[in-house]
Phi, psi and omega in degrees: 000329177293318186306319189292339178291338186274336175234025172070037181087198180260114177245150180301313180214140184219122178249120179250125179251125188252185185262006197253112180279058183274347185071017186233119188253136180250141158252132191234117183258123178210182176227197197296329179288346182281347177306319185286332183281323194299316178295341165285352166278344183312313187284349177256355185229147176289317187219145180232119186258126181236129187240113164267084186298008175277343181266354185259171183064026182254175170298334188268334184240147169301151175297153180273124180230103180305325184283321171309317171307307186291333182281308179304326186259003178071038179292135171251335175223162189229129154237142177247138184221140182031029173243094186280340172288343182295321178290344174262350179258118196295335192282318180288322180295315168310311182297303185306312177296307172322324174300324179263005175083015175271000000 
């Protein structure tokens, strides 16, 4: 319950724009516990794009294609936090590999 207070719950996609002119934009792949971590990043990035992959590719949300999202949002950095199933999920490994041009 406490973790959801920081980002208003688990959302498929949240975009935070800060007052920091760092020129760096972050993509965070997270699950519930990542909600408490994201606020600590706001002083280091101009924009933070938060993706909860558990909510993509469902009937309520469009399929996730990370390269398009990263390009659209001008992402410069990536953090994968508190989502232990990503290394075992072939779909997300494919998406992450596409981000780095593999």
